[in-house]
Amino acid sequence: MAIFKGRDDLIKSLQEAKRNQDKKGLEAEIKVGDILKKYLPENTYIIAQPDIGELHPDFLIINPHYGFRIVEVKNININNIEGILSNGVLQTRFGNRNPLAQVKSHVDGLKNYLISNHPNLGLGDPYKSIGYCVIHLGFSKRSFEYKFANQLNKWSSEDKRDYFKYHLFSEQLDSGIVNAIERATKFQVKGYSLTDNAQMEIVESIKVSHIKMDEDGYFERFNDHEEKIALVNAELNQIKKNMQSYQINSKQEEMIVGKKRNKFIFLIYPIIIALFIIGFTVFKALDADEIGTEKVLSSFESLDDRTEGYIEVKAKVTRFYYDSNSDTKFLTLSDGELEIEAVIFKNTKVPFIEEGETYIFEGNIQPSKNQKGNEIKITGIQ
């Protein structure tokens, strides 16, 4: 059984994590770390999120017989992967990702760390003793090969061999992980030996980072909203059609209004002023509890029968898209069973909106522009 350094720090980070995405990643790291501890030999150290440079990998493994292995853990759902390239690129619904390039980027950092901090340990060229791999916890090798069989069949045997040398999968997390970790290197150094004293000096000098500062961390922890927007882009074609419909109808309405305004401007202004006075008078006359504060709805069941009117509804955001050209936000809201589309037009001030979160939406129910049911024109969010 190996020695797992930094597990308590991962547990603490998990307890303090606020976002589900962070929790999912930390849970995966703890699980993989425990498995590595179980199967790797007792003279092996596993260091979680080692501080070896500007960026921190998930794990650093140190073994006296083969040296160093850098491990990156991924917990991606295979349904979110649409294509693969032999150089390690995953074509996902969020855009292209290359976890292999990410883990390889730590090699120079570790090499420089060893040369700078341990020049007298007789390590020779540390670069040749550093290997790396990506462990995909979210799916099996079998399901991966089945889904991407057409692409894999176009690769050369050398490409496939190298790919599966550096990419490990969930069903490989057993006793076979020992050999898989050892093979995950460009250089097979014969007769390599790291003394107990040298190994201990290196282990004790490497600190566990409390803040994960790697490419994956930046993306997952600080740019997750951009990822969610990118996810919506998978449905961009349909959304564009909806936007075009909105834009065409808006332009037509603007043209009609413009013509009428130019023709009847002196007639419209007095009418508007009169309506405003009447509306204000009625508003003051009514009980404040009966206007603008309609009971907050928690179900969309009755909305199909309404074609207009102010509503307040408590709902979860299941889809969010922001069109920067028109400064319009498009949402899909859910009450847990039913869904309804919603739109927030330019100059409507609302707080930051995050997919998966629940808000109270204020606005007006109206027929959708595509005439497929109703939608909510949002005027405020609590």
mmCIF file of C-alpha atoms in Angstrom:
data_model
loop_
_atom_site.group_PDB
_atom_site.id
_atom_site.type_symbol
_atom_site.label_atom_id
_atom_site.label_comp_id
_atom_site.label_asym_id
_atom_site.label_seq_id
_atom_site.Cartn_x
_atom_site.Cartn_y
_atom_site.Cartn_z
ATOM 1 C CA MET A 1 0.000 0.000 0.000
ATOM 2 C CA ALA A 2 1.391 3.379 -1.068
ATOM 3 C CA ILE A 3 1.544 6.548 1.045
ATOM 4 C CA PHE A 4 -1.052 9.163 0.097
ATOM 5 C CA LYS A 5 0.053 12.700 0.996
ATOM 6 C CA GLY A 6 -2.554 15.447 0.832
ATOM 7 C CA ARG A 7 -5.729 13.393 1.148
ATOM 8 C CA ASP A 8 -6.905 15.404 4.167
ATOM 9 C CA ASP A 9 -6.430 18.587 2.150
ATOM 10 C CA LEU A 10 -8.646 17.212 -0.629
ATOM 11 C CA ILE A 11 -11.304 16.283 1.936
ATOM 12 C CA LYS A 12 -11.174 19.784 3.395
ATOM 13 C CA SER A 13 -11.450 21.341 -0.063
ATOM 14 C CA LEU A 14 -14.453 19.107 -0.791
ATOM 15 C CA GLN A 15 -16.178 20.184 2.418
ATOM 16 C CA GLU A 16 -15.603 23.842 1.570
ATOM 17 C CA ALA A 17 -16.534 23.556 -2.117
ATOM 18 C CA LYS A 18 -19.644 25.470 -3.148
ATOM 19 C CA ARG A 19 -20.062 24.529 -6.780
ATOM 20 C CA ASN A 20 -21.211 21.103 -7.894
ATOM 21 C CA GLN A 21 -18.536 21.078 -10.562
ATOM 22 C CA ASP A 22 -15.804 21.556 -7.958
ATOM 23 C CA LYS A 23 -17.303 18.844 -5.768
ATOM 24 C CA LYS A 24 -17.460 16.404 -8.664
ATOM 25 C CA GLY A 25 -13.799 16.982 -9.535
ATOM 26 C CA LEU A 26 -12.604 16.662 -5.932
ATOM 27 C CA GLU A 27 -14.643 13.508 -5.352
ATOM 28 C CA ALA A 28 -13.020 11.985 -8.442
ATOM 29 C CA GLU A 29 -9.519 12.917 -7.241
ATOM 30 C CA ILE A 30 -10.110 11.428 -3.797
ATOM 31 C CA LYS A 31 -11.472 8.208 -5.313
ATOM 32 C CA VAL A 32 -8.541 7.821 -7.732
ATOM 33 C CA GLY A 33 -6.051 8.686 -4.983
ATOM 34 C CA ASP A 34 -7.488 5.988 -2.719
ATOM 35 C CA ILE A 35 -7.300 3.417 -5.517
ATOM 36 C CA LEU A 36 -3.700 4.326 -6.311
ATOM 37 C CA LYS A 37 -2.855 4.056 -2.620
ATOM 38 C CA LYS A 38 -4.434 0.602 -2.481
ATOM 39 C CA TYR A 39 -2.589 -0.918 -5.430
ATOM 40 C CA LEU A 40 0.721 0.911 -5.758
ATOM 41 C CA PRO A 41 3.598 -0.607 -3.715
ATOM 42 C CA GLU A 42 4.462 0.592 -0.227
ATOM 43 C CA ASN A 43 7.681 2.303 -1.324
ATOM 44 C CA THR A 44 5.602 4.688 -3.494
ATOM 45 C CA TYR A 45 4.411 8.173 -2.547
ATOM 46 C CA ILE A 46 1.311 9.836 -3.977
ATOM 47 C CA ILE A 47 1.196 13.615 -3.512
ATOM 48 C CA ALA A 48 -2.087 15.403 -4.197
ATOM 49 C CA GLN A 49 -1.922 18.785 -5.982
ATOM 50 C CA PRO A 50 1.855 19.144 -5.550
ATOM 51 C CA ASP A 51 3.274 22.663 -5.558
ATOM 52 C CA ILE A 52 5.981 22.171 -8.194
ATOM 53 C CA GLY A 53 5.568 25.338 -10.202
ATOM 54 C CA GLU A 54 3.071 27.914 -11.340
ATOM 55 C CA LEU A 55 0.529 25.222 -12.198
ATOM 56 C CA HIS A 56 -0.348 22.209 -10.077
ATOM 57 C CA PRO A 57 -1.274 18.745 -11.413
ATOM 58 C CA ASP A 58 -3.736 16.465 -9.641
ATOM 59 C CA PHE A 59 -1.141 13.916 -8.479
ATOM 60 C CA LEU A 60 2.602 13.318 -8.447
ATOM 61 C CA ILE A 61 3.700 9.707 -7.944
ATOM 62 C CA ILE A 62 7.259 9.022 -6.803
ATOM 63 C CA ASN A 63 8.623 5.479 -7.016
ATOM 64 C CA PRO A 64 12.286 4.515 -6.454
ATOM 65 C CA HIS A 65 12.337 2.085 -9.405
ATOM 66 C CA TYR A 66 10.955 4.255 -12.206
ATOM 67 C CA GLY A 67 11.005 7.809 -10.906
ATOM 68 C CA PHE A 68 8.116 10.249 -11.305
ATOM 69 C CA ARG A 69 4.649 10.092 -12.829
ATOM 70 C CA ILE A 70 2.318 13.066 -13.188
ATOM 71 C CA VAL A 71 -1.366 12.131 -13.181
ATOM 72 C CA GLU A 72 -4.361 14.217 -14.247
ATOM 73 C CA VAL A 73 -7.849 12.975 -13.305
ATOM 74 C CA LYS A 74 -10.830 13.693 -15.568
ATOM 75 C CA ASN A 75 -14.441 12.938 -14.712
ATOM 76 C CA ILE A 76 -16.070 13.903 -18.030
ATOM 77 C CA ASN A 77 -19.314 12.247 -19.060
ATOM 78 C CA ILE A 78 -18.742 10.444 -22.371
ATOM 79 C CA ASN A 79 -22.015 11.895 -23.677
ATOM 80 C CA ASN A 80 -20.330 15.309 -23.677
ATOM 81 C CA ILE A 81 -17.519 14.105 -25.970
ATOM 82 C CA GLU A 82 -18.326 14.327 -29.678
ATOM 83 C CA GLY A 83 -14.988 13.406 -31.251
ATOM 84 C CA ILE A 84 -11.350 12.518 -30.543
ATOM 85 C CA LEU A 85 -7.973 13.186 -32.144
ATOM 86 C CA SER A 86 -4.856 11.053 -31.827
ATOM 87 C CA ASN A 87 -2.916 13.924 -30.229
ATOM 88 C CA GLY A 88 -5.221 13.789 -27.208
ATOM 89 C CA VAL A 89 -7.754 16.450 -28.174
ATOM 90 C CA LEU A 90 -11.317 15.781 -27.017
ATOM 91 C CA GLN A 91 -13.941 17.542 -29.116
ATOM 92 C CA THR A 92 -16.575 18.236 -26.479
ATOM 93 C CA ARG A 93 -19.823 20.129 -26.311
ATOM 94 C CA PHE A 94 -17.841 22.800 -24.464
ATOM 95 C CA GLY A 95 -15.203 23.135 -27.173
ATOM 96 C CA ASN A 96 -11.898 21.353 -27.738
ATOM 97 C CA ARG A 97 -10.022 20.132 -24.643
ATOM 98 C CA ASN A 98 -6.642 18.408 -24.486
ATOM 99 C CA PRO A 99 -6.044 16.878 -21.039
ATOM 100 C CA LEU A 100 -2.928 15.065 -22.337
ATOM 101 C CA ALA A 101 -1.312 18.357 -23.354
ATOM 102 C CA GLN A 102 -2.344 19.726 -19.977
ATOM 103 C CA VAL A 103 -0.591 16.987 -18.010
ATOM 104 C CA LYS A 104 2.465 17.146 -20.284
ATOM 105 C CA SER A 105 2.767 20.853 -19.514
ATOM 106 C CA HIS A 106 3.740 19.949 -15.934
ATOM 107 C CA VAL A 107 6.815 17.957 -16.995
ATOM 108 C CA ASP A 108 9.084 20.969 -17.445
ATOM 109 C CA GLY A 109 7.846 22.438 -14.178
ATOM 110 C CA LEU A 110 8.765 19.268 -12.286
ATOM 111 C CA LYS A 111 12.120 18.962 -14.058
ATOM 112 C CA ASN A 112 13.019 22.547 -13.172
ATOM 113 C CA TYR A 113 11.851 22.026 -9.608
ATOM 114 C CA LEU A 114 14.077 18.969 -9.152
ATOM 115 C CA ILE A 115 17.123 20.641 -10.706
ATOM 116 C CA SER A 116 16.670 23.836 -8.663
ATOM 117 C CA ASN A 117 15.845 22.261 -5.299
ATOM 118 C CA HIS A 118 17.750 18.979 -5.374
ATOM 119 C CA PRO A 119 20.902 19.466 -7.480
ATOM 120 C CA ASN A 120 23.006 17.171 -5.285
ATOM 121 C CA LEU A 121 20.871 14.024 -5.318
ATOM 122 C CA GLY A 122 22.490 12.542 -8.412
ATOM 123 C CA LEU A 123 19.263 12.532 -10.415
ATOM 124 C CA GLY A 124 21.105 12.901 -13.733
ATOM 125 C CA ASP A 125 18.658 14.159 -16.341
ATOM 126 C CA PRO A 126 15.341 14.240 -14.405
ATOM 127 C CA TYR A 127 13.413 14.722 -17.631
ATOM 128 C CA LYS A 128 13.899 11.082 -18.633
ATOM 129 C CA SER A 129 12.486 9.814 -15.343
ATOM 130 C CA ILE A 130 9.249 11.803 -15.615
ATOM 131 C CA GLY A 131 6.172 10.154 -17.112
ATOM 132 C CA TYR A 132 2.547 11.256 -17.274
ATOM 133 C CA CYS A 133 -0.974 10.008 -17.926
ATOM 134 C CA VAL A 134 -4.638 10.993 -17.874
ATOM 135 C CA ILE A 135 -7.088 8.857 -15.909
ATOM 136 C CA HIS A 136 -10.676 9.057 -17.201
ATOM 137 C CA LEU A 137 -12.936 8.141 -14.317
ATOM 138 C CA GLY A 138 -16.170 9.054 -16.093
ATOM 139 C CA PHE A 139 -16.245 6.143 -18.574
ATOM 140 C CA SER A 140 -14.673 2.817 -19.458
ATOM 141 C CA LYS A 141 -12.223 2.013 -22.217
ATOM 142 C CA ARG A 142 -14.797 -0.319 -23.717
ATOM 143 C CA SER A 143 -17.456 2.391 -24.016
ATOM 144 C CA PHE A 144 -14.836 4.815 -25.369
ATOM 145 C CA GLU A 145 -13.713 2.375 -28.088
ATOM 146 C CA TYR A 146 -17.325 1.561 -28.975
ATOM 147 C CA LYS A 147 -18.424 5.179 -29.353
ATOM 148 C CA PHE A 148 -15.380 6.279 -31.355
ATOM 149 C CA ALA A 149 -14.738 3.090 -33.322
ATOM 150 C CA ASN A 150 -14.917 4.877 -36.684
ATOM 151 C CA GLN A 151 -12.274 7.408 -35.699
ATOM 152 C CA LEU A 152 -10.022 4.867 -34.002
ATOM 153 C CA ASN A 153 -10.075 2.662 -37.120
ATOM 154 C CA LYS A 154 -8.535 5.523 -39.110
ATOM 155 C CA TRP A 155 -5.572 5.807 -36.771
ATOM 156 C CA SER A 156 -2.297 3.976 -37.279
ATOM 157 C CA SER A 157 -1.426 1.169 -34.867
ATOM 158 C CA GLU A 158 1.301 3.392 -33.423
ATOM 159 C CA ASP A 159 -1.180 6.219 -32.779
ATOM 160 C CA LYS A 160 -3.545 3.853 -30.979
ATOM 161 C CA ARG A 161 -0.734 2.329 -28.943
ATOM 162 C CA ASP A 162 0.511 5.714 -27.795
ATOM 163 C CA TYR A 163 -2.975 6.974 -27.069
ATOM 164 C CA PHE A 164 -3.873 4.114 -24.751
ATOM 165 C CA LYS A 165 -0.422 4.236 -23.185
ATOM 166 C CA TYR A 166 -1.127 7.695 -21.780
ATOM 167 C CA HIS A 167 -4.911 7.481 -21.372
ATOM 168 C CA LEU A 168 -6.222 5.134 -18.690
ATOM 169 C CA PHE A 169 -9.868 4.350 -17.935
ATOM 170 C CA SER A 170 -12.164 3.436 -15.057
ATOM 171 C CA GLU A 171 -11.922 -0.355 -15.424
ATOM 172 C CA GLN A 172 -8.135 -0.157 -15.319
ATOM 173 C CA LEU A 173 -8.219 1.106 -11.749
ATOM 174 C CA ASP A 174 -7.356 -2.252 -10.232
ATOM 175 C CA SER A 175 -4.131 -4.174 -9.707
ATOM 176 C CA GLY A 176 -3.270 -3.573 -13.358
ATOM 177 C CA ILE A 177 -2.840 0.143 -12.626
ATOM 178 C CA VAL A 178 0.645 -0.592 -11.270
ATOM 179 C CA ASN A 179 2.042 -1.614 -14.666
ATOM 180 C CA ALA A 180 -0.040 0.967 -16.527
ATOM 181 C CA ILE A 181 1.416 3.805 -14.442
ATOM 182 C CA GLU A 182 4.954 2.511 -14.885
ATOM 183 C CA ARG A 183 4.570 2.231 -18.702
ATOM 184 C CA ALA A 184 3.203 5.788 -19.026
ATOM 185 C CA THR A 185 6.503 7.351 -20.042
ATOM 186 C CA LYS A 186 8.378 8.293 -23.180
ATOM 187 C CA PHE A 187 11.671 6.947 -21.819
ATOM 188 C CA GLN A 188 12.105 3.496 -20.326
ATOM 189 C CA VAL A 189 15.182 4.042 -18.140
ATOM 190 C CA LYS A 190 16.843 0.735 -17.300
ATOM 191 C CA GLY A 191 18.452 0.352 -13.916
ATOM 192 C CA TYR A 192 16.924 3.546 -12.534
ATOM 193 C CA SER A 193 17.161 3.772 -8.764
ATOM 194 C CA LEU A 194 16.169 6.515 -6.356
ATOM 195 C CA THR A 195 17.611 5.991 -2.880
ATOM 196 C CA ASP A 196 15.355 6.069 0.159
ATOM 197 C CA ASN A 197 17.046 9.231 1.427
ATOM 198 C CA ALA A 198 16.707 10.997 -1.920
ATOM 199 C CA GLN A 199 13.073 9.985 -2.241
ATOM 200 C CA MET A 200 12.277 11.164 1.278
ATOM 201 C CA GLU A 201 14.063 14.495 0.760
ATOM 202 C CA ILE A 202 12.034 15.171 -2.376
ATOM 203 C CA VAL A 203 8.741 14.093 -0.781
ATOM 204 C CA GLU A 204 9.262 16.265 2.285
ATOM 205 C CA SER A 205 10.197 19.302 0.214
ATOM 206 C CA ILE A 206 7.065 19.246 -1.972
ATOM 207 C CA LYS A 207 4.144 21.090 -0.436
ATOM 208 C CA VAL A 208 0.518 20.325 -1.082
ATOM 209 C CA SER A 209 -1.221 23.238 -2.772
ATOM 210 C CA HIS A 210 -4.439 24.388 -1.138
ATOM 211 C CA ILE A 211 -5.526 26.200 -4.299
ATOM 212 C CA LYS A 212 -5.527 24.234 -7.508
ATOM 213 C CA MET A 213 -3.873 26.489 -10.078
ATOM 214 C CA ASP A 214 -3.799 24.529 -13.315
ATOM 215 C CA GLU A 215 -5.414 24.957 -16.710
ATOM 216 C CA ASP A 216 -8.248 22.685 -15.742
ATOM 217 C CA GLY A 217 -8.729 24.571 -12.488
ATOM 218 C CA TYR A 218 -8.897 27.946 -14.157
ATOM 219 C CA PHE A 219 -11.504 26.649 -16.569
ATOM 220 C CA GLU A 220 -13.601 24.703 -14.072
ATOM 221 C CA ARG A 221 -13.418 27.041 -11.118
ATOM 222 C CA PHE A 222 -13.376 30.515 -12.652
ATOM 223 C CA ASN A 223 -14.795 30.178 -16.172
ATOM 224 C CA ASP A 224 -17.609 27.699 -15.563
ATOM 225 C CA HIS A 225 -20.175 30.236 -16.746
ATOM 226 C CA GLU A 226 -18.415 30.440 -20.105
ATOM 227 C CA GLU A 227 -18.581 26.652 -20.267
ATOM 228 C CA LYS A 228 -22.300 26.745 -19.737
ATOM 229 C CA ILE A 229 -22.711 29.278 -22.503
ATOM 230 C CA ALA A 230 -20.580 27.054 -24.715
ATOM 231 C CA LEU A 231 -22.864 24.132 -23.897
ATOM 232 C CA VAL A 232 -25.832 26.098 -25.161
ATOM 233 C CA ASN A 233 -23.930 26.712 -28.387
ATOM 234 C CA ALA A 234 -24.548 23.062 -29.224
ATOM 235 C CA GLU A 235 -28.115 24.204 -29.911
ATOM 236 C CA LEU A 236 -26.995 27.394 -31.646
ATOM 237 C CA ASN A 237 -28.706 26.701 -34.957
ATOM 238 C CA GLN A 238 -32.131 26.536 -33.375
ATOM 239 C CA ILE A 239 -31.438 29.519 -31.187
ATOM 240 C CA LYS A 240 -30.295 31.550 -34.202
ATOM 241 C CA LYS A 241 -33.563 30.773 -35.928
ATOM 242 C CA ASN A 242 -35.455 32.027 -32.890
ATOM 243 C CA MET A 243 -33.333 35.167 -32.764
ATOM 244 C CA GLN A 244 -33.860 35.838 -36.446
ATOM 245 C CA SER A 245 -37.574 35.512 -35.884
ATOM 246 C CA TYR A 246 -37.377 37.997 -33.026
ATOM 247 C CA GLN A 247 -35.259 40.398 -35.064
ATOM 248 C CA ILE A 248 -37.509 40.244 -38.135
ATOM 249 C CA ASN A 249 -40.643 40.793 -36.089
ATOM 250 C CA SER A 250 -38.984 43.561 -34.082
ATOM 251 C CA LYS A 251 -37.874 45.361 -37.262
ATOM 252 C CA GLN A 252 -41.342 45.070 -38.732
ATOM 253 C CA GLU A 253 -42.864 46.398 -35.534
ATOM 254 C CA GLU A 254 -40.334 49.250 -35.452
ATOM 255 C CA MET A 255 -41.131 50.160 -39.070
ATOM 256 C CA ILE A 256 -44.871 50.172 -38.391
ATOM 257 C CA VAL A 257 -44.481 52.142 -35.186
ATOM 258 C CA GLY A 258 -42.095 54.567 -36.899
ATOM 259 C CA LYS A 259 -44.537 55.303 -39.689
ATOM 260 C CA LYS A 260 -47.404 55.761 -37.282
ATOM 261 C CA ARG A 261 -45.293 57.916 -35.017
ATOM 262 C CA ASN A 262 -44.304 60.218 -37.861
ATOM 263 C CA LYS A 263 -47.897 60.479 -39.013
ATOM 264 C CA PHE A 264 -49.725 60.712 -35.714
ATOM 265 C CA ILE A 265 -47.079 61.950 -33.276
ATOM 266 C CA PHE A 266 -49.169 64.883 -32.095
ATOM 267 C CA LEU A 267 -52.103 62.556 -31.536
ATOM 268 C CA ILE A 268 -50.183 59.761 -29.754
ATOM 269 C CA TYR A 269 -48.464 61.881 -27.105
ATOM 270 C CA PRO A 270 -51.683 63.214 -25.565
ATOM 271 C CA ILE A 271 -53.136 59.704 -25.540
ATOM 272 C CA ILE A 272 -50.044 58.294 -23.820
ATOM 273 C CA ILE A 273 -50.129 61.036 -21.216
ATOM 274 C CA ALA A 274 -53.820 60.450 -20.593
ATOM 275 C CA LEU A 275 -53.339 56.707 -20.237
ATOM 276 C CA PHE A 276 -50.461 57.256 -17.846
ATOM 277 C CA ILE A 277 -52.578 59.493 -15.628
ATOM 278 C CA ILE A 278 -55.458 57.017 -15.668
ATOM 279 C CA GLY A 279 -53.150 54.087 -14.938
ATOM 280 C CA PHE A 280 -51.469 55.901 -12.074
ATOM 281 C CA THR A 281 -54.828 56.813 -10.583
ATOM 282 C CA VAL A 282 -56.084 53.224 -10.809
ATOM 283 C CA PHE A 283 -52.870 51.927 -9.305
ATOM 284 C CA LYS A 284 -53.161 54.234 -6.298
ATOM 285 C CA ALA A 285 -56.801 53.272 -5.873
ATOM 286 C CA LEU A 286 -56.212 49.530 -5.778
ATOM 287 C CA ASP A 287 -54.951 47.625 -2.783
ATOM 288 C CA ALA A 288 -51.168 47.186 -3.054
ATOM 289 C CA ASP A 289 -51.526 43.514 -2.180
ATOM 290 C CA GLU A 290 -53.661 42.916 -5.240
ATOM 291 C CA ILE A 291 -51.464 44.436 -7.940
ATOM 292 C CA GLY A 292 -47.853 43.665 -8.858
ATOM 293 C CA THR A 293 -47.674 41.083 -6.059
ATOM 294 C CA GLU A 294 -49.698 38.245 -7.488
ATOM 295 C CA LYS A 295 -49.048 35.020 -5.634
ATOM 296 C CA VAL A 296 -45.802 33.510 -6.818
ATOM 297 C CA LEU A 297 -46.503 30.539 -9.062
ATOM 298 C CA SER A 298 -44.560 27.311 -8.650
ATOM 299 C CA SER A 299 -46.120 25.480 -11.614
ATOM 300 C CA PHE A 300 -46.451 26.285 -15.314
ATOM 301 C CA GLU A 301 -49.584 24.164 -15.620
ATOM 302 C CA SER A 302 -51.971 27.125 -15.891
ATOM 303 C CA LEU A 303 -49.810 29.259 -18.169
ATOM 304 C CA ASP A 304 -50.887 27.613 -21.420
ATOM 305 C CA ASP A 305 -54.388 29.019 -20.940
ATOM 306 C CA ARG A 306 -53.144 32.593 -20.517
ATOM 307 C CA THR A 307 -52.211 34.846 -23.387
ATOM 308 C CA GLU A 308 -51.238 37.960 -21.451
ATOM 309 C CA GLY A 309 -50.881 39.402 -17.980
ATOM 310 C CA TYR A 310 -48.296 40.001 -15.284
ATOM 311 C CA ILE A 311 -46.971 36.970 -13.396
ATOM 312 C CA GLU A 312 -44.424 36.039 -10.774
ATOM 313 C CA VAL A 313 -43.135 32.504 -11.025
ATOM 314 C CA LYS A 314 -40.512 30.516 -9.147
ATOM 315 C CA ALA A 315 -38.510 28.414 -11.611
ATOM 316 C CA LYS A 316 -35.157 26.800 -12.296
ATOM 317 C CA VAL A 317 -32.958 27.944 -15.207
ATOM 318 C CA THR A 318 -32.221 24.885 -17.352
ATOM 319 C CA ARG A 319 -30.767 26.773 -20.318
ATOM 320 C CA PHE A 320 -29.270 30.240 -20.737
ATOM 321 C CA TYR A 321 -27.993 32.003 -23.857
ATOM 322 C CA TYR A 322 -26.785 35.573 -24.258
ATOM 323 C CA ASP A 323 -26.764 37.164 -27.708
ATOM 324 C CA SER A 324 -24.112 39.882 -27.574
ATOM 325 C CA ASN A 325 -25.244 41.386 -30.897
ATOM 326 C CA SER A 326 -28.737 42.294 -29.728
ATOM 327 C CA ASP A 327 -27.947 42.314 -25.988
ATOM 328 C CA THR A 328 -30.815 39.855 -25.527
ATOM 329 C CA LYS A 329 -30.903 36.923 -23.092
ATOM 330 C CA PHE A 330 -32.815 33.731 -23.897
ATOM 331 C CA LEU A 331 -33.760 31.281 -21.142
ATOM 332 C CA THR A 332 -35.552 28.003 -20.668
ATOM 333 C CA LEU A 333 -37.286 27.751 -17.285
ATOM 334 C CA SER A 334 -38.543 24.626 -15.535
ATOM 335 C CA ASP A 335 -40.967 24.049 -12.681
ATOM 336 C CA GLY A 336 -39.675 20.497 -12.267
ATOM 337 C CA GLU A 337 -42.046 18.969 -14.815
ATOM 338 C CA LEU A 338 -42.896 21.548 -17.476
ATOM 339 C CA GLU A 339 -40.693 24.020 -19.321
ATOM 340 C CA ILE A 340 -41.344 27.460 -20.771
ATOM 341 C CA GLU A 341 -39.179 29.811 -22.822
ATOM 342 C CA ALA A 342 -38.340 33.292 -21.581
ATOM 343 C CA VAL A 343 -36.622 36.368 -22.963
ATOM 344 C CA ILE A 344 -34.893 39.368 -21.369
ATOM 345 C CA PHE A 345 -34.553 42.322 -23.717
ATOM 346 C CA LYS A 346 -31.848 44.973 -23.787
ATOM 347 C CA ASN A 347 -31.773 47.513 -20.929
ATOM 348 C CA THR A 348 -33.689 45.211 -18.577
ATOM 349 C CA LYS A 349 -31.533 45.121 -15.473
ATOM 350 C CA VAL A 350 -31.292 41.677 -13.864
ATOM 351 C CA PRO A 351 -28.764 40.010 -11.530
ATOM 352 C CA PHE A 352 -26.216 37.414 -12.673
ATOM 353 C CA ILE A 353 -28.056 34.343 -13.976
ATOM 354 C CA GLU A 354 -26.604 30.863 -13.573
ATOM 355 C CA GLU A 355 -27.902 27.621 -15.059
ATOM 356 C CA GLY A 356 -29.162 25.167 -12.474
ATOM 357 C CA GLU A 357 -30.176 27.917 -10.038
ATOM 358 C CA THR A 358 -33.747 28.833 -9.025
ATOM 359 C CA TYR A 359 -35.100 32.392 -9.062
ATOM 360 C CA ILE A 360 -38.399 34.256 -8.832
ATOM 361 C CA PHE A 361 -39.068 35.745 -12.262
ATOM 362 C CA GLU A 362 -41.335 38.753 -12.782
ATOM 363 C CA GLY A 363 -42.755 39.569 -16.156
ATOM 364 C CA ASN A 364 -45.556 39.297 -18.656
ATOM 365 C CA ILE A 365 -46.897 36.160 -20.275
ATOM 366 C CA GLN A 366 -47.262 36.460 -24.044
ATOM 367 C CA PRO A 367 -47.466 34.249 -27.126
ATOM 368 C CA SER A 368 -44.026 33.248 -28.342
ATOM 369 C CA LYS A 369 -42.757 34.713 -31.605
ATOM 370 C CA ASN A 370 -42.706 31.290 -33.253
ATOM 371 C CA GLN A 371 -46.337 30.772 -32.203
ATOM 372 C CA LYS A 372 -45.447 27.547 -30.366
ATOM 373 C CA GLY A 373 -47.016 28.221 -26.993
ATOM 374 C CA ASN A 374 -46.410 31.026 -24.540
ATOM 375 C CA GLU A 375 -43.260 32.677 -23.284
ATOM 376 C CA ILE A 376 -42.368 35.059 -20.475
ATOM 377 C CA LYS A 377 -41.007 38.526 -21.171
ATOM 378 C CA ILE A 378 -38.977 39.011 -18.003
ATOM 379 C CA THR A 379 -38.902 42.437 -16.384
ATOM 380 C CA GLY A 380 -37.237 41.564 -13.097
ATOM 381 C CA ILE A 381 -35.606 38.751 -11.133
ATOM 382 C CA GLN A 382 -35.492 38.173 -7.401
#
